[in-house]
Amino acid sequence: MRVPSRSVSSPLLVALLGLSGVAAGSAAAAPSPGAESAKDRIYPTIGNGGYDVQHYDLALDYRPAAKRLSGTATITARATQDLSRFTLDYAGPAVSAVTVDGRPAPVLRVRRTRKLRITPPVPITSGAPFVVAVTYAGRPRPTSTAGPDEGFIPTRRGAVVTSEPVGAKTWFPGNDVPFDKAAYTLRMTVPRGLDVVGNGVLRSKVPGATGTTFTWVEDQPLSTYLMTANVGRFRVSTSTGPGGIPIYDAVAPAAAEQTREEGGIAAQPDILAVFSKRFGAYPFTTSGSTVFDEPALGFALENQSRPTYSSAPDASTVAHELAHQWFGDAVTLRRWSDIWLNEGFATWAQWYYDAHRKYYFPTRANLRGVLRIEDRAFWNVAPAAPRSRAELFDGAVYFRGAATLEALRGRIGDARFTTLLRRWYAEHRAAPTTTRQFTALAEEVAGRDLTPFFRAWLYAHRKPAKRFR
Ligand code: ARG
Ligand code: ZN
């Protein structure tokens, strides 16, 4: 989808290039290479300029016994400049062929920045759609840039696919930044008896000579890190959520009993109803989960429309991942350093759900709990200004981030706070967001300057002073 790109039409540039007064369109510069970075401060090598991805079609085959992933990724994009060449983020198995618009194209693998540099046989015209197909095969290797493994993680009998923040490139080539959202089709063949769980809707499940092919379609644009292709043996159940939303749950048999005991999956319809009422209508047309029996992996991820849990989740964890559907999946980051817009919001929503169902304390008690933390290292992390990958998913991003929202609720009142969350979701779904946009909207809704408040909560490397609590 379209990404706002920096304007290159400054008067100075125009003057320097001697283009002033030349009719638009007739001054076409020679095609040039697309940028090889989106200038993300935390991940300076991710992202690629000169195009905007519209659709990913991943036609893959996975053999768990050999841990071999093979197939073709077909990417439909639109050029945003005249392109002589361009790059894709990629850190997956060996590439055997690349075509652009059906014609073979030379490719260079740039290991240092984890890119494929592709030269189309003829330059691509700005505004034109084009199709890149990349064929690859081999053993995918997850990466680890911010703690746990990211990407395509082979397990004993399948694969856990959890790519936040930059692991999508370990299993398919693309523009691996959160803000270049695109529709997604997964066609994956696995040995008979195994299941594949993707995002969106299961279009078909077709038995063939080499296994079963699952086709999953997510036509609501999503970020690459939210795409999944979980493989395993699952018990599948389908049900209906509020407003008739279809819910598709795939639970590993070994996790089935604990899934019932924890109750998180059964709570999905209630959680969706509570959040739809509080934040605005659920953003997608389907929901559900994949639940593995891989407790050692110890994570949950908010894959769009269908979160993944490494083991049976409780209702509070499910509330967190479903809250991300509004905040993180529908409302999208422009850059990773604003991650508190995802994690602080999902954690606050988790507090809200817990309180709402009276399973736990009122949200205010959670703020007091956070303020009781005396650990200097905790308060040294500023939620909206992480200094490294290690700080991206620090506890402070989650808990101080959520405490920021709760303190804000106390300051501006529950009615204005509710309006703020609803407007943040309704008005910022369309384009990638930043912390500044959120604080500006908060000031607009509050009708007053909140600079010192946000400085203390989001940017200072110490506990906020009493007057901000
Ligand atoms: N977004 C996930 C959550 O719901 C956490 C992902 C953690 N990833 C990481 N690399 N630490 O909290
Ligand atoms: Zn989260």
Coordinates of C-alpha atoms and ligand atoms in Angstrom, one line a residue:
M1 CA 0.0 0.0 0.0
R2 CA 1.0 3.6 -0.5
V3 CA 3.7 4.9 1.9
P4 CA 4.2 8.6 2.3
S5 CA 7.7 9.2 1.0
R6 CA 9.8 12.3 1.6
S7 CA 9.1 15.0 -0.9
V8 CA 11.9 15.6 -3.4
S9 CA 10.5 18.7 -4.9
S10 CA 12.2 21.3 -2.7
P11 CA 12.8 24.6 -4.6
L12 CA 16.6 24.2 -3.9
L13 CA 16.7 20.8 -5.6
V14 CA 14.6 22.0 -8.5
A15 CA 16.9 25.0 -9.0
L16 CA 20.1 22.9 -8.7
L17 CA 18.8 20.4 -11.2
G18 CA 17.8 23.2 -13.6
L19 CA 14.3 21.9 -13.8
S20 CA 12.5 25.1 -12.9
G21 CA 9.9 26.0 -15.4
V22 CA 10.0 22.7 -17.2
A23 CA 6.6 21.2 -17.7
A24 CA 5.9 18.3 -15.3
G25 CA 6.5 14.9 -17.0
S26 CA 8.8 16.2 -19.8
A27 CA 11.8 16.5 -17.5
A28 CA 12.0 12.7 -16.7
A29 CA 15.4 12.0 -15.1
A30 CA 17.1 8.8 -16.0
P31 CA 15.7 5.8 -14.1
S32 CA 17.7 5.3 -10.8
P33 CA 18.1 2.6 -8.1
G34 CA 15.5 2.6 -5.4
A35 CA 16.7 3.5 -1.9
E36 CA 18.1 0.5 0.0
S37 CA 16.9 1.7 3.5
A38 CA 13.8 3.1 5.0
K39 CA 16.0 4.9 7.6
D40 CA 14.5 3.2 10.6
R41 CA 16.7 4.3 13.5
I42 CA 16.7 1.0 15.3
Y43 CA 16.9 -1.1 12.1
P44 CA 18.8 1.0 9.6
T45 CA 19.0 -1.6 6.9
I46 CA 15.3 -2.6 6.6
G47 CA 13.0 -1.2 4.0
N48 CA 13.4 -0.4 0.3
G49 CA 12.4 2.7 -1.7
G50 CA 11.0 3.2 -5.1
Y51 CA 8.0 1.0 -4.9
D52 CA 5.0 0.1 -2.8
V53 CA 3.9 -3.5 -2.3
Q54 CA 0.3 -4.3 -3.1
H55 CA 0.2 -8.1 -2.7
Y56 CA 2.2 -11.1 -1.6
D57 CA 1.5 -14.5 -3.1
L58 CA 3.5 -17.2 -1.3
A59 CA 3.3 -20.6 -3.0
L60 CA 5.4 -22.8 -0.6
D61 CA 6.1 -26.4 0.3
Y62 CA 7.3 -27.4 3.7
R63 CA 8.8 -30.7 4.7
P64 CA 9.2 -30.8 8.5
A65 CA 11.4 -34.0 8.5
A66 CA 14.0 -32.3 6.3
K67 CA 13.2 -28.8 7.5
R68 CA 13.0 -27.8 3.9
L69 CA 11.0 -24.8 2.7
S70 CA 10.7 -24.3 -1.1
G71 CA 8.6 -22.4 -3.5
T72 CA 8.0 -19.0 -5.1
A73 CA 7.1 -15.7 -3.7
T74 CA 5.3 -13.5 -6.2
I75 CA 5.2 -9.8 -5.2
T76 CA 3.0 -7.3 -6.9
A77 CA 4.1 -3.7 -6.4
R78 CA 3.7 -0.3 -7.8
A79 CA 6.8 1.8 -8.7
T80 CA 7.0 5.2 -7.0
Q81 CA 9.9 6.4 -9.2
D82 CA 11.5 5.4 -12.5
L83 CA 13.5 2.4 -11.3
S84 CA 16.7 1.1 -12.8
R85 CA 16.9 -1.5 -10.0
F86 CA 15.5 -2.2 -6.5
T87 CA 16.0 -4.3 -3.5
L88 CA 13.9 -6.7 -1.4
D89 CA 14.7 -7.6 2.2
Y90 CA 15.6 -11.3 2.4
A91 CA 17.5 -13.6 4.7
G92 CA 15.9 -16.9 3.6
P93 CA 17.0 -20.1 1.8
A94 CA 19.0 -20.1 -1.4
V95 CA 17.5 -18.3 -4.4
S96 CA 17.5 -20.1 -7.7
A97 CA 15.6 -17.7 -10.0
V98 CA 14.1 -14.2 -10.1
T99 CA 11.8 -12.8 -12.8
V100 CA 10.3 -9.3 -13.2
D101 CA 7.1 -9.2 -15.2
G102 CA 7.8 -12.7 -16.3
R103 CA 11.3 -12.1 -17.6
P104 CA 14.5 -13.4 -15.9
A105 CA 16.3 -10.7 -14.0
P106 CA 19.8 -10.6 -12.6
V107 CA 19.9 -10.8 -8.8
L108 CA 22.7 -10.1 -6.3
R109 CA 22.4 -11.3 -2.7
V110 CA 23.7 -8.6 -0.4
R111 CA 24.4 -10.6 2.9
R112 CA 25.5 -7.6 5.0
T113 CA 22.2 -5.8 4.7
R114 CA 20.1 -8.9 4.1
K115 CA 18.8 -7.8 0.6
L116 CA 18.2 -9.1 -2.9
R117 CA 19.3 -6.5 -5.4
I118 CA 17.3 -7.0 -8.5
T119 CA 17.9 -5.4 -11.9
P120 CA 14.8 -5.6 -14.1
P121 CA 15.5 -6.2 -17.8
V122 CA 13.9 -2.9 -18.7
P123 CA 13.5 0.0 -16.2
I124 CA 10.2 0.3 -14.5
T125 CA 8.2 3.5 -15.0
S126 CA 7.0 5.5 -12.0
G127 CA 3.4 4.6 -11.3
A128 CA 3.5 1.3 -13.1
P129 CA 2.6 -2.0 -11.5
F130 CA 5.1 -4.8 -11.7
V131 CA 5.4 -8.3 -10.6
V132 CA 8.6 -9.9 -9.1
A133 CA 8.8 -13.6 -8.6
V134 CA 11.5 -15.2 -6.4
T135 CA 12.1 -18.9 -6.3
Y136 CA 14.0 -20.4 -3.4
A137 CA 14.6 -23.6 -1.4
G138 CA 16.5 -24.8 1.6
R139 CA 16.4 -24.7 5.4
P140 CA 15.0 -21.5 6.9
R141 CA 17.0 -20.1 9.8
P142 CA 15.2 -17.8 12.3
T143 CA 17.0 -14.7 13.3
S144 CA 17.1 -13.0 16.7
T145 CA 17.4 -9.3 16.8
A146 CA 15.4 -8.3 19.9
G147 CA 15.4 -11.3 22.2
P148 CA 13.5 -14.5 21.2
D149 CA 13.7 -16.2 17.7
E150 CA 12.0 -14.4 14.9
G151 CA 10.8 -15.8 11.6
F152 CA 10.2 -19.3 10.5
I153 CA 11.1 -21.6 13.4
P154 CA 11.1 -25.3 12.6
T155 CA 9.7 -27.5 15.4
R156 CA 9.7 -31.3 15.7
R157 CA 6.7 -31.8 13.5
G158 CA 6.0 -28.5 11.9
A159 CA 6.9 -24.8 12.2
V160 CA 6.1 -21.8 14.3
V161 CA 6.0 -18.6 12.3
T162 CA 6.4 -15.5 14.4
S163 CA 8.2 -12.7 12.7
E164 CA 8.2 -9.6 14.9
P165 CA 10.0 -7.4 14.4
V166 CA 12.2 -8.3 11.4
G167 CA 12.0 -12.0 11.0
A168 CA 9.6 -12.2 7.9
K169 CA 12.7 -11.9 5.7
T170 CA 13.8 -15.3 7.0
W171 CA 11.1 -17.0 5.0
F172 CA 10.0 -14.7 2.2
P173 CA 11.4 -11.7 0.3
G174 CA 9.6 -8.4 0.7
N175 CA 9.6 -4.9 2.0
D176 CA 10.1 -5.9 5.6
V177 CA 8.9 -2.7 7.4
P178 CA 5.7 -2.4 9.3
F179 CA 4.2 0.4 7.2
D180 CA 4.2 -1.1 3.7
K181 CA 1.1 -3.2 4.2
A182 CA -0.2 -5.5 1.5
A183 CA -2.8 -8.2 0.9
Y184 CA -1.6 -11.7 1.3
T185 CA -2.3 -15.1 -0.2
L186 CA -0.6 -18.2 1.2
R187 CA -0.7 -21.5 -0.7
M188 CA 1.3 -24.0 1.3
T189 CA 1.7 -27.7 0.8
V190 CA 2.7 -29.9 3.7
P191 CA 2.8 -33.7 4.2
R192 CA -0.6 -35.3 4.7
G193 CA -1.9 -35.2 8.3
L194 CA -0.4 -31.8 9.0
D195 CA -2.3 -28.5 9.0
V196 CA -1.3 -25.0 7.9
V197 CA -2.8 -21.9 9.6
G198 CA -2.4 -18.6 8.0
N199 CA -4.1 -15.2 8.3
G200 CA -7.6 -14.4 7.1
V201 CA -9.8 -17.1 5.6
L202 CA -9.1 -20.7 4.6
R203 CA -10.1 -20.7 0.9
S204 CA -9.3 -24.4 0.2
K205 CA -7.6 -27.5 1.5
V206 CA -6.8 -29.8 -1.4
P207 CA -5.2 -33.2 -1.1
G208 CA -2.6 -34.0 -3.8
A209 CA 0.2 -36.5 -4.6
T210 CA 2.8 -34.8 -2.4
G211 CA 0.6 -33.7 0.5
T212 CA -2.2 -31.2 1.3
T213 CA -2.3 -27.7 -0.1
F214 CA -3.9 -25.0 2.1
T215 CA -4.8 -21.7 0.6
W216 CA -5.3 -18.8 3.0
V217 CA -6.4 -15.4 1.9
E218 CA -6.0 -12.2 3.9
D219 CA -7.3 -9.3 1.7
Q220 CA -7.1 -6.7 4.4
P221 CA -3.6 -5.3 4.0
L222 CA -1.1 -6.4 6.7
S223 CA 2.4 -5.8 7.7
T224 CA 5.0 -8.5 6.9
Y225 CA 5.8 -9.2 10.5
L226 CA 2.1 -10.1 11.1
M227 CA 1.9 -12.7 8.3
T228 CA 2.0 -16.3 9.4
A229 CA 2.1 -19.8 8.0
N230 CA 2.0 -22.0 11.1
V231 CA 2.5 -25.8 10.5
G232 CA 1.5 -28.6 12.8
R233 CA -1.0 -31.2 13.8
F234 CA -4.0 -29.3 15.2
R235 CA -7.5 -29.8 16.3
V236 CA -9.5 -27.2 14.4
S237 CA -12.7 -25.7 15.7
T238 CA -14.8 -22.9 14.2
S239 CA -17.3 -20.7 16.0
T240 CA -18.9 -17.3 15.6
G241 CA -18.0 -14.1 17.5
P242 CA -19.9 -10.9 18.0
G243 CA -21.5 -9.5 14.9
G244 CA -21.2 -13.0 13.3
I245 CA -17.4 -12.8 12.8
P246 CA -16.1 -16.3 12.0
I247 CA -13.5 -17.6 14.5
Y248 CA -11.0 -20.3 13.4
D249 CA -9.0 -21.9 16.2
A250 CA -6.3 -24.5 15.7
V251 CA -5.0 -26.1 18.9
A252 CA -2.2 -28.7 19.2
P253 CA -3.7 -31.8 20.7
A254 CA -1.2 -31.8 23.5
A255 CA -2.3 -28.3 24.4
A256 CA -6.0 -29.0 24.2
E257 CA -6.7 -29.8 27.9
Q258 CA -4.7 -26.8 29.2
T259 CA -6.4 -24.6 26.6
R260 CA -9.7 -25.5 28.2
E261 CA -8.4 -25.0 31.7
E262 CA -6.9 -21.6 30.9
G263 CA -10.0 -20.4 29.2
G264 CA -8.4 -17.8 27.0
I265 CA -9.5 -19.2 23.7
A266 CA -13.1 -19.6 24.9
A267 CA -13.1 -16.0 26.0
Q268 CA -12.3 -14.6 22.5
P269 CA -16.0 -13.7 21.7
D270 CA -16.3 -11.8 25.0
I271 CA -13.0 -10.0 24.5
L272 CA -13.9 -9.0 21.0
A273 CA -17.2 -7.7 22.2
V274 CA -15.7 -5.7 25.1
F275 CA -13.0 -4.1 22.9
S276 CA -15.4 -3.4 20.0
K277 CA -17.6 -1.5 22.4
R278 CA -14.7 0.4 23.9
F279 CA -12.4 1.1 20.9
G280 CA -14.7 0.9 17.8
A281 CA -15.7 -2.0 15.6
Y282 CA -13.3 -4.9 15.3
P283 CA -11.0 -4.1 12.3
F284 CA -11.0 -7.4 10.4
T285 CA -13.6 -9.9 9.0
T286 CA -12.3 -13.0 10.8
S287 CA -10.5 -14.0 14.0
G288 CA -9.1 -17.0 15.9
S289 CA -5.9 -18.5 17.0
T290 CA -3.1 -21.0 16.6
V291 CA -2.1 -22.7 19.9
F292 CA 1.1 -24.7 20.0
D293 CA 2.4 -27.0 22.6
E294 CA 5.9 -25.4 22.6
P295 CA 6.0 -23.8 26.1
A296 CA 9.8 -23.4 25.9
L297 CA 9.3 -20.8 23.1
G298 CA 7.3 -18.7 25.6
F299 CA 5.7 -16.1 23.4
A300 CA 2.5 -14.8 21.9
L301 CA 2.2 -12.8 18.7
E302 CA -0.7 -10.7 17.4
N303 CA -0.6 -12.1 13.8
Q304 CA -3.3 -10.2 11.9
S305 CA -6.8 -11.7 12.5
R306 CA -5.2 -14.9 14.0
P307 CA -2.7 -14.6 16.9
T308 CA -0.2 -17.3 17.6
Y309 CA 0.4 -18.7 21.2
S310 CA 3.3 -21.0 22.0
S311 CA 1.2 -22.6 24.7
A312 CA -2.4 -22.4 26.0
P313 CA -3.1 -18.8 26.9
D314 CA -5.2 -17.3 29.7
A315 CA -7.9 -14.7 29.0
S316 CA -5.5 -11.9 29.9
T317 CA -3.0 -12.9 27.3
V318 CA -5.6 -13.3 24.7
A319 CA -7.0 -9.9 25.6
H320 CA -3.5 -8.5 25.0
E321 CA -3.1 -10.1 21.5
L322 CA -6.6 -9.2 20.5
A323 CA -6.1 -5.6 21.6
H324 CA -3.2 -5.5 19.1
Q325 CA -5.7 -6.1 16.3
W326 CA -6.8 -2.5 16.9
F327 CA -3.4 -1.1 18.1
G328 CA -0.6 -2.5 16.0
D329 CA -2.4 -4.4 13.3
A330 CA -5.0 -1.9 12.1
V331 CA -3.2 1.2 13.5
T332 CA 0.4 0.7 12.2
L333 CA 3.9 1.9 13.2
R334 CA 5.9 4.1 11.0
R335 CA 9.1 3.0 12.8
W336 CA 10.1 0.5 15.4
S337 CA 11.1 3.0 18.0
D338 CA 7.4 3.9 18.5
I339 CA 6.7 0.3 19.6
W340 CA 5.1 1.5 22.8
L341 CA 2.1 2.6 20.6
N342 CA 1.6 -1.2 20.2
E343 CA 2.7 -2.7 23.5
G344 CA 1.7 0.1 25.9
F345 CA -1.8 0.1 24.4
A346 CA -2.2 -3.7 24.3
T347 CA -1.1 -3.8 28.0
W348 CA -3.5 -1.1 29.0
A349 CA -6.3 -2.9 27.1
Q350 CA -5.3 -6.1 28.9
W351 CA -5.6 -4.3 32.3
Y352 CA -9.0 -2.9 31.1
Y353 CA -10.3 -6.3 30.1
D354 CA -9.1 -7.9 33.4
A355 CA -10.8 -5.1 35.4
H356 CA -13.9 -5.2 33.3
R357 CA -14.4 -8.9 34.0
K358 CA -13.4 -8.3 37.6
Y359 CA -10.8 -11.0 37.3
Y360 CA -8.2 -8.6 38.5
F361 CA -7.7 -5.1 39.9
P362 CA -9.1 -1.8 38.4
T363 CA -6.7 -0.2 35.9
R364 CA -5.8 2.4 38.4
A365 CA -4.3 -0.3 40.7
N366 CA -2.0 -1.3 37.9
L367 CA -0.7 2.2 37.6
R368 CA 0.0 2.3 41.3
G369 CA 1.7 -1.1 41.0
V370 CA 4.0 0.2 38.3
L371 CA 4.8 3.3 40.3
R372 CA 5.9 1.0 43.2
I373 CA 8.7 -0.4 41.0
E374 CA 12.0 1.0 42.5
D375 CA 14.4 -0.7 40.0
R376 CA 16.5 2.1 38.4
A377 CA 17.0 0.0 35.3
F378 CA 13.2 -0.2 34.7
W379 CA 12.8 3.6 34.8
N380 CA 15.9 4.2 32.8
V381 CA 14.1 2.9 29.7
A382 CA 11.9 5.6 28.1
P383 CA 9.0 4.0 26.3
A384 CA 8.9 6.3 23.3
A385 CA 12.7 6.5 22.9
P386 CA 14.2 3.0 23.0
R387 CA 18.0 3.3 22.5
S388 CA 18.6 -0.2 21.1
R389 CA 17.0 -3.4 19.9
A390 CA 17.4 -4.7 23.4
E391 CA 15.1 -2.0 24.7
L392 CA 12.4 -2.4 22.1
F393 CA 10.5 -5.1 24.0
D394 CA 11.7 -4.1 27.5
G395 CA 9.2 -4.4 30.3
A396 CA 9.1 -0.7 30.5
V397 CA 7.7 -0.4 27.0
Y398 CA 4.8 -2.5 28.1
F399 CA 4.2 -1.5 31.7
R400 CA 5.4 2.1 31.8
G401 CA 3.7 2.5 28.3
A402 CA 0.4 1.3 29.8
A403 CA 0.9 3.3 32.9
T404 CA 1.4 6.4 30.7
L405 CA -2.1 5.8 29.3
E406 CA -3.6 5.2 32.7
A407 CA -2.0 8.3 34.1
L408 CA -3.4 10.2 31.1
R409 CA -6.8 8.8 31.8
G410 CA -6.6 10.2 35.4
R411 CA -5.4 13.5 34.1
I412 CA -8.0 14.2 31.3
G413 CA -10.9 12.0 32.7
D414 CA -12.4 8.8 31.5
A415 CA -14.8 10.4 29.0
R416 CA -12.0 12.3 27.1
F417 CA -9.7 9.3 27.3
T418 CA -12.3 7.1 25.7
T419 CA -12.8 9.6 22.9
L420 CA -9.0 9.7 22.4
L421 CA -8.7 6.0 22.0
R422 CA -11.6 5.8 19.7
R423 CA -10.4 8.7 17.6
W424 CA -6.8 7.3 17.5
Y425 CA -8.2 4.1 16.1
A426 CA -10.7 5.6 13.7
E427 CA -8.5 8.4 12.3
H428 CA -5.1 6.7 12.2
R429 CA -5.9 3.4 10.6
A430 CA -5.3 4.7 7.1
A431 CA -1.7 5.7 7.4
P432 CA 1.4 4.8 9.5
T433 CA 1.6 6.6 12.8
T434 CA 4.1 8.1 15.2
T435 CA 4.1 9.0 18.9
R436 CA 4.0 12.7 17.9
Q437 CA 0.7 12.1 16.2
F438 CA -0.7 10.5 19.3
T439 CA 0.4 13.2 21.7
A440 CA -0.9 15.8 19.3
L441 CA -4.3 14.1 19.2
A442 CA -4.3 13.8 23.0
E443 CA -3.7 17.5 23.4
E444 CA -6.5 18.3 20.9
V445 CA -8.9 16.0 22.8
A446 CA -7.8 17.3 26.2
G447 CA -7.9 20.9 25.0
R448 CA -4.6 21.7 26.6
D449 CA -0.8 21.4 26.4
L450 CA 0.5 18.0 27.7
T451 CA 4.2 18.5 26.8
P452 CA 5.6 18.2 30.3
F453 CA 3.3 15.2 31.1
F454 CA 4.4 13.2 28.0
R455 CA 8.1 14.2 28.5
A456 CA 8.0 12.8 32.0
W457 CA 6.2 9.6 31.1
L458 CA 7.5 8.8 27.6
Y459 CA 10.9 10.4 27.1
A460 CA 12.6 10.8 30.5
H461 CA 15.0 8.2 31.8
R462 CA 13.6 8.3 35.3
K463 CA 10.3 7.9 37.2
P464 CA 7.8 10.7 36.6
A465 CA 7.6 13.2 39.4
K466 CA 4.5 13.1 41.7
R467 CA 2.7 15.9 39.9
F468 CA 2.5 13.8 36.8
R469 CA 1.1 10.7 38.4
Ligands
ARG1 N1 4.2 -8.4 20.2 C1 4.4 -9.5 21.0 C2 3.4 -9.3 22.2 O1 2.3 -9.4 22.1 C3 5.7 -9.7 21.6 C4 6.8 -10.0 20.6 C5 8.1 -10.0 21.2 N2 9.1 -10.1 20.2 C6 10.4 -9.9 20.6 N3 11.3 -9.9 19.6 N4 10.8 -9.7 21.8 O2 3.7 -8.8 23.3
ZN2 ZN 2.1 -7.1 22.7

